[in-house]
Tab-separated table of C-alpha atoms in Angstrom:
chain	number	residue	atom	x	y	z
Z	1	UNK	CA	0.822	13.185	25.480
Z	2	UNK	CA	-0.594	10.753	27.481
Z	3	UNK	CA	1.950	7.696	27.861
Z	4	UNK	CA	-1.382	5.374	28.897
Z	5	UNK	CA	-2.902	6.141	25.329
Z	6	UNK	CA	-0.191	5.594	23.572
Z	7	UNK	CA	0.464	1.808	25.636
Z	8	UNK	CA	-3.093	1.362	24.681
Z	9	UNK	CA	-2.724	2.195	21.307
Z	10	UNK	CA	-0.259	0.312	20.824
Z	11	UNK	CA	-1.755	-3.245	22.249
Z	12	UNK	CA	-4.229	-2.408	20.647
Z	13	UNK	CA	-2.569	-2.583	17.272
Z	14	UNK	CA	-0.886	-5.567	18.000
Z	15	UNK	CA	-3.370	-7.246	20.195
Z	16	UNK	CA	-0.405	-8.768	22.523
Z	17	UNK	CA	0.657	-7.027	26.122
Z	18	UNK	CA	4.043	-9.047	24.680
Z	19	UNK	CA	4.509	-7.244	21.467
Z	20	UNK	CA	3.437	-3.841	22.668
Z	21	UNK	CA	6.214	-4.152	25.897
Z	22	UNK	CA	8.515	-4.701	23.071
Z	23	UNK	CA	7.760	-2.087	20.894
Z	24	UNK	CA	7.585	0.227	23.648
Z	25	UNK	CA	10.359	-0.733	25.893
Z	26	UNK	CA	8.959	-1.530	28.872
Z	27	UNK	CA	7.560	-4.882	31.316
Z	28	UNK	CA	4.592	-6.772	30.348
Z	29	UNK	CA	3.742	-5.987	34.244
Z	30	UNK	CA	3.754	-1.789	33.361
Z	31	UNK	CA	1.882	-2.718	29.813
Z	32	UNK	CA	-1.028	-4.363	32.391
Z	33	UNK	CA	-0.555	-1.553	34.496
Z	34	UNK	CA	-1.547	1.192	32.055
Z	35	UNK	CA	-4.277	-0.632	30.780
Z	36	UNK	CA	-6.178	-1.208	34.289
Z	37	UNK	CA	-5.592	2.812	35.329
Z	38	UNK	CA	-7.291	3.206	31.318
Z	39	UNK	CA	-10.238	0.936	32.638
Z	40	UNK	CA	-10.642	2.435	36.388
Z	41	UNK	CA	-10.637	5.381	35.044
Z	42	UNK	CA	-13.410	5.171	32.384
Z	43	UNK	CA	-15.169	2.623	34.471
Z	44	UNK	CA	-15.247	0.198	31.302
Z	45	UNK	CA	-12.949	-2.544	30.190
Z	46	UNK	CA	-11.044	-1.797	26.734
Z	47	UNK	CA	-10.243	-5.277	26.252
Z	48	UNK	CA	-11.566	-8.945	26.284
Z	49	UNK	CA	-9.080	-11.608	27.594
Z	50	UNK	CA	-9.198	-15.405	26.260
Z	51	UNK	CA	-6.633	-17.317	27.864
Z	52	UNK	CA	-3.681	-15.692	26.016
Z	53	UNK	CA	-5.370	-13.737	23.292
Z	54	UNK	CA	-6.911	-10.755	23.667
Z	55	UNK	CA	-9.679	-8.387	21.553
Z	56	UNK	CA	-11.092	-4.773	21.985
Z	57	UNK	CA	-14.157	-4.651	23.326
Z	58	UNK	CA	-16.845	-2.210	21.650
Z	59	UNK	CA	-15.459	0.569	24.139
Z	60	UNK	CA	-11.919	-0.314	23.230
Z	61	UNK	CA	-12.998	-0.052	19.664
Z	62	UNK	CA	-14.202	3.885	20.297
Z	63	UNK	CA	-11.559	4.703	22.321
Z	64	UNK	CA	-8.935	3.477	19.668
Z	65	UNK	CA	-10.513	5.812	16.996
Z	66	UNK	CA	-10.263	8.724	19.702
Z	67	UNK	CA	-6.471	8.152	19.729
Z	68	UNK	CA	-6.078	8.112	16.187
Z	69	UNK	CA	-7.241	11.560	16.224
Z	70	UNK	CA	-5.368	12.509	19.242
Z	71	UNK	CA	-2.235	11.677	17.610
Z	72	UNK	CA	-3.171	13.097	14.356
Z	73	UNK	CA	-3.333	16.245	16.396
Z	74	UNK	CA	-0.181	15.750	17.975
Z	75	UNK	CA	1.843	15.353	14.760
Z	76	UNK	CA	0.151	18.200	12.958
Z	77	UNK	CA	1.215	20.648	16.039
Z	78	UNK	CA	4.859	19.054	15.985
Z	79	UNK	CA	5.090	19.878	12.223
Z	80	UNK	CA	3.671	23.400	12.634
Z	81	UNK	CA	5.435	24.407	15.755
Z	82	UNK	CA	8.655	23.032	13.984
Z	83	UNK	CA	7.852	25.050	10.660
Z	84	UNK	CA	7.785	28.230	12.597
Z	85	UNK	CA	11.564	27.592	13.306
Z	86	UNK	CA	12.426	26.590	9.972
Z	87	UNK	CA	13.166	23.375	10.706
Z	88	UNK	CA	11.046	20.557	9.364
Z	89	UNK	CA	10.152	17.262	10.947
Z	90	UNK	CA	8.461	15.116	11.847
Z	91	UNK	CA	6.939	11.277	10.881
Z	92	UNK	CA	5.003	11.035	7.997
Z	93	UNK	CA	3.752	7.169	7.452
Z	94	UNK	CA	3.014	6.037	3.972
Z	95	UNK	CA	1.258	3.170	2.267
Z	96	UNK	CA	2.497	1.697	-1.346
Z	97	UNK	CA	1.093	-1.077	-2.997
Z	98	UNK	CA	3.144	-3.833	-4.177
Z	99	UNK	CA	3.662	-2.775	-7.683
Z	100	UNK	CA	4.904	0.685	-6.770
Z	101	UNK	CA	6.354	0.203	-3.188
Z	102	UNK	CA	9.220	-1.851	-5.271
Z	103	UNK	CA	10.042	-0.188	-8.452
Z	104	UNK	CA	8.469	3.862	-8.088
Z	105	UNK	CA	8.616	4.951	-4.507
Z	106	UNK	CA	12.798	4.004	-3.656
Z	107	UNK	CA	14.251	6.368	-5.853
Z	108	UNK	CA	11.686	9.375	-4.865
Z	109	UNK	CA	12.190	8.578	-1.146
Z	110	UNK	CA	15.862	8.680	-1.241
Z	111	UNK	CA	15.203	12.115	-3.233
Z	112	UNK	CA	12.733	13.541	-0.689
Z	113	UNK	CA	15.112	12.435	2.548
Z	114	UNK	CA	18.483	13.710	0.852
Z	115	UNK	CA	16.112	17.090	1.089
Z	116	UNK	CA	14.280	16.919	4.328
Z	117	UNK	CA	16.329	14.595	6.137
Z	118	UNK	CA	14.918	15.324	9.554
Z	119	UNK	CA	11.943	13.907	8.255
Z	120	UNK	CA	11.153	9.871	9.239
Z	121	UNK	CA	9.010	8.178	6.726
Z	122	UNK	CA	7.954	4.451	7.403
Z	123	UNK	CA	6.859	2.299	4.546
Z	124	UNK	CA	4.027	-0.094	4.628
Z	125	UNK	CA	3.551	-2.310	1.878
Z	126	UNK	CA	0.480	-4.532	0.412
Z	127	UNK	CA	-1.918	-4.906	-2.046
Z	128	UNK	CA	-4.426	-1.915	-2.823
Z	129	UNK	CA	-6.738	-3.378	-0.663
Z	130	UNK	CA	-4.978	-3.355	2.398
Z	131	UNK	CA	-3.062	0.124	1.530
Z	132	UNK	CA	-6.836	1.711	1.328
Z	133	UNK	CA	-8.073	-0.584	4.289
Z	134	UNK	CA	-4.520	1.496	6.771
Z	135	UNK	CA	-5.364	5.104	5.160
Z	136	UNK	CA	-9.273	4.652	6.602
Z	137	UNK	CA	-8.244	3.075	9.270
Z	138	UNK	CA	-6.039	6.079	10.114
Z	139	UNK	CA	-2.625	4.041	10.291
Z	140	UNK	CA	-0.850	5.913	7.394
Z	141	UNK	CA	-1.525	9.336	5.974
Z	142	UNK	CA	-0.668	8.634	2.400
Z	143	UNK	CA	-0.547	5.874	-0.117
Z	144	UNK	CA	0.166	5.867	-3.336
Z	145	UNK	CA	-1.865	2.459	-5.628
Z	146	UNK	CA	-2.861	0.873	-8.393
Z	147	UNK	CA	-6.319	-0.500	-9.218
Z	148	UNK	CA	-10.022	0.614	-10.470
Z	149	UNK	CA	-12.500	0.497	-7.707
Z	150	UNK	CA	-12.978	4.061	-5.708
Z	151	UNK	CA	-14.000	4.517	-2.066
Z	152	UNK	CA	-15.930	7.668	-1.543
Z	153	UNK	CA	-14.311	8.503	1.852
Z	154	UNK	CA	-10.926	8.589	0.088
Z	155	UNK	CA	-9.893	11.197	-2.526
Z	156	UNK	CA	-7.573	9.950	-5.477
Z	157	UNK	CA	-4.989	11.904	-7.069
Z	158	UNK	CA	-4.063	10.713	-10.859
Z	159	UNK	CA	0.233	10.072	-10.529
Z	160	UNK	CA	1.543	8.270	-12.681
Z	161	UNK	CA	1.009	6.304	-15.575
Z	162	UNK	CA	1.316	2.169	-16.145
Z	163	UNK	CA	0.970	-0.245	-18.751
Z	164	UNK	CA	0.344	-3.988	-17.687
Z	165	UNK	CA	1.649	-5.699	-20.883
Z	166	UNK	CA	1.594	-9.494	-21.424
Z	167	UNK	CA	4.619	-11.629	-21.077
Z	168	UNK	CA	6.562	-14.731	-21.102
Z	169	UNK	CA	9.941	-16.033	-20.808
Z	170	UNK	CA	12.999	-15.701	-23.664
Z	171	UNK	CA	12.530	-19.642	-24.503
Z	172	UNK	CA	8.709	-19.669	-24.591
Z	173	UNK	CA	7.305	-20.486	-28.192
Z	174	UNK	CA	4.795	-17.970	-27.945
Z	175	UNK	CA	7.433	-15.266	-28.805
Z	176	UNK	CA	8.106	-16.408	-32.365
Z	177	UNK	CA	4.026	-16.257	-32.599
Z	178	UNK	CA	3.799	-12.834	-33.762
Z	179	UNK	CA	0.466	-11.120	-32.580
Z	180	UNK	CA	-1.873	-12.933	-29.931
Z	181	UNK	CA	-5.419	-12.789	-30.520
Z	182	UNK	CA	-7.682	-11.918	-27.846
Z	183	UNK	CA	-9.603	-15.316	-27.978
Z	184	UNK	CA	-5.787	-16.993	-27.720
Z	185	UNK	CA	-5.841	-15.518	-24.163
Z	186	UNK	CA	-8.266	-18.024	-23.075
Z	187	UNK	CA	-5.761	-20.963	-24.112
Z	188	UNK	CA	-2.558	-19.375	-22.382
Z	189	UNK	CA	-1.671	-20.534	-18.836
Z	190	UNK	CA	-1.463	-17.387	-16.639
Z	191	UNK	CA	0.141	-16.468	-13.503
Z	192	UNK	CA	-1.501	-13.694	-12.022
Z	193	UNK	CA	-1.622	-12.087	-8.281
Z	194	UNK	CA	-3.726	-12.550	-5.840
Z	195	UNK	CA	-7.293	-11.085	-4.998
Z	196	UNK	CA	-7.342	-7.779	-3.465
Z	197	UNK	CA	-4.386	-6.695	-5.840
Z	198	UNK	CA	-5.205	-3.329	-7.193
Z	199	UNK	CA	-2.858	-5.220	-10.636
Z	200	UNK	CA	-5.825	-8.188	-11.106
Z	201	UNK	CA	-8.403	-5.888	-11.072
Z	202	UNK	CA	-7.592	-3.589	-13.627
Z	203	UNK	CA	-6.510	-6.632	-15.723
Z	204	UNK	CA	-9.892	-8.022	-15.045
Z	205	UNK	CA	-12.122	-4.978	-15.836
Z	206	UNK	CA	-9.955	-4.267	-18.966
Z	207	UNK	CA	-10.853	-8.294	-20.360
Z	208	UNK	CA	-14.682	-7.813	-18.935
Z	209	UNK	CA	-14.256	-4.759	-21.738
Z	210	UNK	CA	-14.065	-6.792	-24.867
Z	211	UNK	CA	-16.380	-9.982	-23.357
Z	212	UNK	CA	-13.696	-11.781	-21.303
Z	213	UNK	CA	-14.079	-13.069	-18.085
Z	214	UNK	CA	-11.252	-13.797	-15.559
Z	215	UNK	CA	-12.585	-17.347	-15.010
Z	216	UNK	CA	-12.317	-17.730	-18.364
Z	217	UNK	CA	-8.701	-17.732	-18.430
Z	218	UNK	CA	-6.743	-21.024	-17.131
Z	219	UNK	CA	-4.858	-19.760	-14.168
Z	220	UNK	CA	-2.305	-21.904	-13.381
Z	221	UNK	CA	-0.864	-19.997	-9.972
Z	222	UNK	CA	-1.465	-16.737	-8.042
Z	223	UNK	CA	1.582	-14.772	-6.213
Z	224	UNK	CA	1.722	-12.208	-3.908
Z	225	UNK	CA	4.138	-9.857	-6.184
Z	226	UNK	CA	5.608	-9.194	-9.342
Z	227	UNK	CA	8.872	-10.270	-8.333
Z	228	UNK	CA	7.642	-13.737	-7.253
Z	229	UNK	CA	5.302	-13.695	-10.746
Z	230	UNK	CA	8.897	-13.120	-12.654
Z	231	UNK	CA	10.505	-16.013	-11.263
Z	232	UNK	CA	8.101	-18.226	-11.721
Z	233	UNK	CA	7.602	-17.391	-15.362
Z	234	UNK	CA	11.541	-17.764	-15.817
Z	235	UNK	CA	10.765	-21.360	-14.897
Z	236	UNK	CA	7.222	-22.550	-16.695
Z	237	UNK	CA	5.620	-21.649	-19.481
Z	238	UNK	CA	3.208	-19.373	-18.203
Z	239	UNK	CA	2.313	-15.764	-19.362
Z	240	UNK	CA	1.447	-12.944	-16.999
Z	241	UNK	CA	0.204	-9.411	-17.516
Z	242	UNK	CA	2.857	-6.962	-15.738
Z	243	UNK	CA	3.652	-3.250	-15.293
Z	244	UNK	CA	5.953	-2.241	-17.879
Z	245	UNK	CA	7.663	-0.752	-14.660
Z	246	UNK	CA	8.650	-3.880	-13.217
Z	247	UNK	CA	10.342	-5.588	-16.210
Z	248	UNK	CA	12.752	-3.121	-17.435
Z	249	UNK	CA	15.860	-5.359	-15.853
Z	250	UNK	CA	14.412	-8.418	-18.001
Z	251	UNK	CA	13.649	-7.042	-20.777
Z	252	UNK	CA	17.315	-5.318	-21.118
Z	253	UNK	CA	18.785	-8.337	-20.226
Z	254	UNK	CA	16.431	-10.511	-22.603
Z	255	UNK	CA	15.261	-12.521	-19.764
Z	256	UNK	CA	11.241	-11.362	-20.440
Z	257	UNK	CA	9.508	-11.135	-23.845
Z	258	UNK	CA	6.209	-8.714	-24.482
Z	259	UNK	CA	3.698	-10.546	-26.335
Z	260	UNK	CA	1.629	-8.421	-28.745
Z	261	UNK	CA	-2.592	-8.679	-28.234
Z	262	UNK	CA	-4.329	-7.534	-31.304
Z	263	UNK	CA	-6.129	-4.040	-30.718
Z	264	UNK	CA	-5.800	-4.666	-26.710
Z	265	UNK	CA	-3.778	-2.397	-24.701
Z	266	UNK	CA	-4.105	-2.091	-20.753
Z	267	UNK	CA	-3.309	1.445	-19.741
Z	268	UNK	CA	-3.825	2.668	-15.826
Z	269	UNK	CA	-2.957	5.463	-13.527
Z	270	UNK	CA	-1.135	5.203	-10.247
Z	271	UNK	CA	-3.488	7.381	-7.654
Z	272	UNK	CA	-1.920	8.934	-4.794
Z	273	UNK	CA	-4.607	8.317	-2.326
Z	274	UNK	CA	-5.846	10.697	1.054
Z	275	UNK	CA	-8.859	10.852	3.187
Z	276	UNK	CA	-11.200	13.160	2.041
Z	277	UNK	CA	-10.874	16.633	3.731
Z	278	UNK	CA	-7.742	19.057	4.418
Z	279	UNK	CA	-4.153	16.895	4.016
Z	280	UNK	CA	-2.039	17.629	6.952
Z	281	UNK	CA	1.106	20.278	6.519
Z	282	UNK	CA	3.864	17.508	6.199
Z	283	UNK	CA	1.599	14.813	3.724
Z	284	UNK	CA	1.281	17.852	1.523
Z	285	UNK	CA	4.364	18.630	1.144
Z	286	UNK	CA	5.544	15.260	0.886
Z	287	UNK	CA	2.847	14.798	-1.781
Z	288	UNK	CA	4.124	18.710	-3.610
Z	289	UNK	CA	7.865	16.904	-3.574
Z	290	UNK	CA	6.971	14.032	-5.318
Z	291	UNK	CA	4.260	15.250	-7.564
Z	292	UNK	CA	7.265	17.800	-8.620
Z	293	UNK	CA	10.068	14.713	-9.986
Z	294	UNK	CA	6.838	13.854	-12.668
Z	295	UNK	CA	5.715	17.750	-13.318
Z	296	UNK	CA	2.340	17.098	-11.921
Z	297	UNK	CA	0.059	19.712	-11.724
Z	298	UNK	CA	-2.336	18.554	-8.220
């Protein structure tokens, strides 16, 4: 592998000669270095310098998407070369939304490394948005999220199934209501998370459903993830819709309360997500390991 692609890579990534010495051990001075042998060789600068920011140029852009696939390559032949020994490795990078990188994915990583342990898997975590934004931008090769919309370059595998149910805290009034209507909604103050969660947008095409618009509802804050959502409803009065997956602490220790709707449930699929096209030897049998804890048939 060429080391200058992979010092370009890297800056480019981070956009800082600083960061990228870091990351890669070496001087700021060598990081420079690399970069002007990249541009005197391909007669073309990669980057545009103001003051002490930088930005890729349109060649910097193509030659970053050339790398991606040049160490796509490179991992694929590490994983097969190391299969024909019997030993598997390798670095597989995976994407979880919020939702599922805190309560689903721990338990079946620990699982998958206690089998393959020469395997390295790095987490990244975000909303749906910016999970499906790394996979077609090539910086992870799976990722596992919640939400409705569907991107045509990416293929989505059903994995596992959610219910965002509606709740409050053990001293709100609202739990000796009984059943809430769905026209009650619109008088509740709601915490909800933020735009680009895959979460808000399956709660807001199941209300468009029966006539309900988001605006419609009086949201009084939006978090970044459940577990800031379920401290702030320990402390106001505020509902939220949830996955059933992230409450099961509360709810045993009667800390949460589930508020009934009236003929509304909210039902969704976690999608194990992966560019269209073959899936690389070690995402698909990261994928078959997982998929096998829940007896899914892919």
């Amino acid at each position: 592998m060429d080391f200058r692609l992979k010092v370009f890579f890297t800056v480019a990534n981070r956009l800082s000669f600083t960061k990228a010495a870091t990351e890669l051990f070496i001087t700021q001075p060598a990081i420079s270095k690399h970069i002007q042998e990249l541009e005197e060789q391909y007669k073309i600068k990669l980057f545009e310098r103001n003051g002490s920011k930088i930005s890729l140029t349109n060649a910097g852009e193509v030659l970053l998407k050339h790398t991606k696939n040049i160490f796509e390559v490179y991992r694929e032949i590490d994983f097969d070369m190391s299969a024909l020994i019997n030993q598997q490795k390798g670095l597989l990078r995976l994407g979880a939304s919020t939702t599922i990188s805190q309560y689903i994915i721990p338990p079946l990583l620990a699982r998958f490394h206690q089998k393959l342990q020469d395997i390295k898997v790095n987490l990244l975590n975000g909303n749906t948005e910016q999970i499906e934004k790394a996979l077609l931008n090539k910086e992870i090769e799976i990722g596992i999220v919640e939400g409705q919309s569907k991107n045509q370059s990416i293929k989505y595998t059903e994995f596992l199934k959610d219910e965002l149910v509606l709740v409050c805290n053990n001293t709100n009034p609202l739990k000796n209501k009984g059943q809430i209507t769905l026209e009650d909604l619109k008088d509740l103050r709601f915490v909800t998370r933020e735009h680009g969660s895959g979460t808000l947008e399956v709660i807001e095409h199941a209300l468009k459903s029966f006539g309900i618009n988001l605006s419609q509802l009086k949201i009084e804050m939006q978090l970044g993830s459940p577990e800031s959502i379920k401290s702030y409803l320990m402390n106001s009065d505020c509902v939220a819709f949830i996955s059933i997956h992230a409450i099961e602490k509360e709810l045993k220790n009667n800390e949460l309360v589930i508020l009934d709707i009236d003929d509304f449930v909210i039902e969704r699929f976690f999608y194990i997500i992966t560019l269209q096209g073959k899936v690389d030897a070690l995402s698909e049998l990261f994928i078959k390991n997982i998929s096998s804890h829940y007896n899914l048939k892919l």
